[in-house]
Short mmCIF file of C-alpha atoms and ligand atoms in Angstrom, two decimals:
data_model
loop_
_atom_site.label_atom_id
_atom_site.label_comp_id
_atom_site.label_asym_id
_atom_site.label_seq_id
_atom_site.Cartn_x
_atom_site.Cartn_y
_atom_site.Cartn_z
CA UNK A 982 4.51 -4.02 -16.24
CA UNK A 983 6.65 -1.94 -13.93
CA UNK A 984 4.60 0.59 -11.98
CA UNK A 985 6.36 3.52 -10.36
CA UNK A 986 4.92 5.61 -7.57
CA UNK A 987 5.99 8.12 -4.99
CA UNK A 988 4.77 10.65 -2.49
CA UNK A 989 4.62 14.25 -3.65
CA UNK A 990 8.10 15.23 -2.48
CA UNK A 991 9.67 11.90 -3.46
CA UNK A 992 10.83 10.84 0.00
CA UNK A 993 8.86 7.58 -0.26
CA UNK A 994 9.02 5.91 -3.66
CA UNK A 995 8.16 2.45 -4.90
CA UNK A 996 8.28 0.23 -7.93
CA UNK A 997 5.83 -2.61 -8.37
CA UNK A 998 6.48 -5.40 -10.85
CA UNK A 999 3.16 -6.75 -12.08
CA UNK A 1000 3.44 -9.68 -14.49
CA UNK A 1001 1.79 -10.43 -16.77
CA UNK A 1002 0.92 -6.81 -17.51
CA UNK A 1003 -2.59 -6.19 -16.19
CA UNK A 1004 -5.51 -5.48 -18.50
CA UNK A 1005 -6.93 -3.58 -15.55
CA UNK A 1006 -5.75 -2.68 -12.07
CA UNK A 1007 -8.20 -3.08 -9.18
CA UNK A 1008 -8.40 0.18 -7.24
CA UNK A 1009 -10.17 -0.21 -3.93
CA UNK A 1010 -11.51 3.01 -2.47
CA UNK A 1011 -11.30 2.14 1.19
CA UNK A 1012 -14.15 3.44 3.32
CA UNK A 1013 -12.39 3.09 6.68
CA UNK A 1014 -12.27 6.17 8.86
CA UNK A 1015 -8.64 6.97 7.95
CA UNK A 1016 -8.90 6.39 4.19
CA UNK A 1017 -12.16 8.34 4.03
CA UNK A 1018 -10.29 11.37 5.33
CA UNK A 1019 -7.32 11.19 2.94
CA UNK A 1020 -8.97 9.53 -0.07
CA UNK A 1021 -7.10 6.23 0.17
CA UNK A 1022 -7.44 4.05 -2.94
CA UNK A 1023 -5.35 0.88 -2.83
CA UNK A 1024 -4.17 -1.89 -5.04
CA UNK A 1025 -2.13 -5.04 -4.65
CA UNK A 1026 -1.11 -8.10 -6.59
CA UNK A 1027 -0.28 -11.13 -4.45
CA UNK A 1028 2.18 -12.26 -7.14
CA UNK A 1029 3.72 -8.82 -7.60
CA UNK A 1030 7.10 -7.69 -6.34
CA UNK A 1031 7.33 -4.39 -4.51
CA UNK A 1032 10.45 -2.37 -3.83
CA UNK A 1033 10.09 0.62 -1.53
CA UNK A 1034 12.85 3.21 -1.16
CA UNK A 1035 12.73 5.75 1.62
CA UNK A 1036 15.11 8.69 1.37
CA UNK A 1037 14.83 9.97 4.93
CA UNK A 1038 13.18 7.55 7.37
CA UNK A 1039 12.86 10.30 9.98
CA UNK A 1040 10.28 11.89 7.66
CA UNK A 1041 7.99 8.85 7.62
CA UNK A 1042 5.25 8.49 10.20
CA UNK A 1043 3.85 4.99 10.62
CA UNK A 1044 0.25 5.43 11.60
CA UNK A 1045 -1.81 2.57 13.03
CA UNK A 1046 -5.30 2.52 14.47
CA UNK A 1047 -8.19 0.14 15.07
CA UNK A 1048 -6.79 -3.39 15.21
CA UNK A 1049 -3.30 -1.83 14.84
CA UNK A 1050 -2.28 -4.62 12.49
CA UNK A 1051 -1.41 -2.32 9.58
CA UNK A 1052 0.94 0.64 9.32
CA UNK A 1053 0.12 3.52 7.00
CA UNK A 1054 3.37 5.11 5.85
CA UNK A 1055 2.75 8.84 5.89
CA UNK A 1056 5.36 11.20 4.47
CA UNK A 1057 5.59 13.91 7.11
CA UNK A 1058 7.13 16.35 4.62
CA UNK A 1059 4.33 16.30 2.04
CA UNK A 1060 1.49 14.42 3.76
CA UNK A 1061 1.00 11.70 1.12
CA UNK A 1062 0.36 8.05 2.09
CA UNK A 1063 1.90 5.93 -0.71
CA UNK A 1064 1.65 2.54 1.00
CA UNK A 1065 0.46 0.48 3.92
CA UNK A 1066 2.16 -2.58 5.31
CA UNK A 1067 1.13 -5.41 7.60
CA UNK A 1068 3.49 -7.83 9.31
CA UNK A 1069 1.82 -11.22 9.64
CA UNK A 1070 3.64 -14.28 10.97
CA UNK A 1071 6.87 -12.31 10.62
CA UNK A 1072 6.27 -11.68 6.93
CA UNK A 1073 5.78 -8.20 5.47
CA UNK A 1074 2.78 -7.62 3.20
CA UNK A 1075 1.89 -4.35 1.48
CA UNK A 1076 -0.65 -2.44 -0.56
CA UNK A 1077 0.13 0.68 -2.56
CA UNK A 1078 -1.92 3.77 -3.27
CA UNK A 1079 -3.00 4.24 -6.87
CA UNK A 1080 -3.04 7.97 -6.09
CA UNK A 1081 0.75 7.81 -5.79
CA UNK A 1082 1.21 6.18 -9.22
CA UNK A 1083 3.38 7.98 -11.76
CA UNK A 1084 2.57 7.75 -15.45
CA UNK A 1085 -0.03 4.97 -15.26
CA UNK A 1086 -2.98 5.37 -17.62
CA UNK A 1087 -5.97 6.10 -15.34
CA UNK A 1088 -8.14 4.10 -17.74
CA UNK A 1089 -6.40 0.96 -16.40
CA UNK A 1090 -7.83 1.56 -12.94
CA UNK A 1091 -10.99 -0.35 -12.10
CA UNK A 1092 -12.33 1.58 -9.14
CA UNK A 1093 -14.65 0.06 -6.58
CA UNK A 1094 -15.51 0.78 -2.97
CA UNK A 1095 -14.10 -1.51 -0.29
CA UNK A 1096 -16.09 -1.82 2.92
CA UNK A 1097 -13.78 -3.54 5.37
CA UNK A 1098 -14.79 -2.07 8.68
CA UNK A 1099 -16.31 -4.57 11.06
CA UNK A 1100 -14.26 -7.40 9.60
CA UNK A 1101 -12.92 -9.73 12.30
CA UNK A 1102 -9.20 -9.49 12.93
CA UNK A 1103 -8.46 -13.10 11.90
CA UNK A 1104 -10.33 -12.86 8.61
CA UNK A 1105 -8.68 -9.50 7.99
CA UNK A 1106 -5.21 -10.98 8.35
CA UNK A 1107 -6.16 -14.01 6.23
CA UNK A 1108 -7.42 -11.69 3.49
CA UNK A 1109 -4.17 -9.72 3.52
CA UNK A 1110 -2.14 -12.92 3.22
CA UNK A 1111 -4.26 -13.84 0.18
CA UNK A 1112 -4.43 -10.56 -1.64
CA UNK A 1113 -1.69 -8.19 -0.49
CA UNK A 1114 1.74 -8.03 -2.11
CA UNK A 1115 3.85 -10.71 -0.44
CA UNK A 1116 7.22 -9.92 -1.99
CA UNK A 1117 8.18 -6.64 -0.33
CA UNK A 1118 11.61 -5.10 -0.14
CA UNK A 1119 11.83 -2.01 2.07
CA UNK A 1120 15.01 0.07 1.81
CA UNK A 1121 15.82 3.01 4.05
CA UNK A 1122 18.63 5.17 2.70
CA UNK A 1123 19.09 7.50 5.66
CA UNK A 1124 20.10 11.10 5.34
ZN1 LIG B 1258 6.75 13.24 0.63
#
């Protein structure tokens, strides 16, 4: 399955290859202080391949807080947060927002809350290495 997603204005877009095609897609409603405010619901497949294309990098704000080990990529033109990345041992991992999906049957989404606050930094990074997308290509096109 090839999943397409983008922010509202299209400045940040992604395609996620998910093989074999999923019977259901986990959708984790994150309860952290940032995701609570913008309704962040995330998915990842550690065996998936993600390609991110940014039209104008000057219109992307990378927001970090707390342990500052993850960057939320906020489109400053339309305010949408299509993905978050984390660089661990010089390797880029990512999760994508199911809210940014285009044309994916919502019935595929298996929604559940994710309570990750209070998690120790080391176990947090280990969890990302296990469950986040490990094959990430990030292309900035410039203006
Ligand atoms: Zn945008």
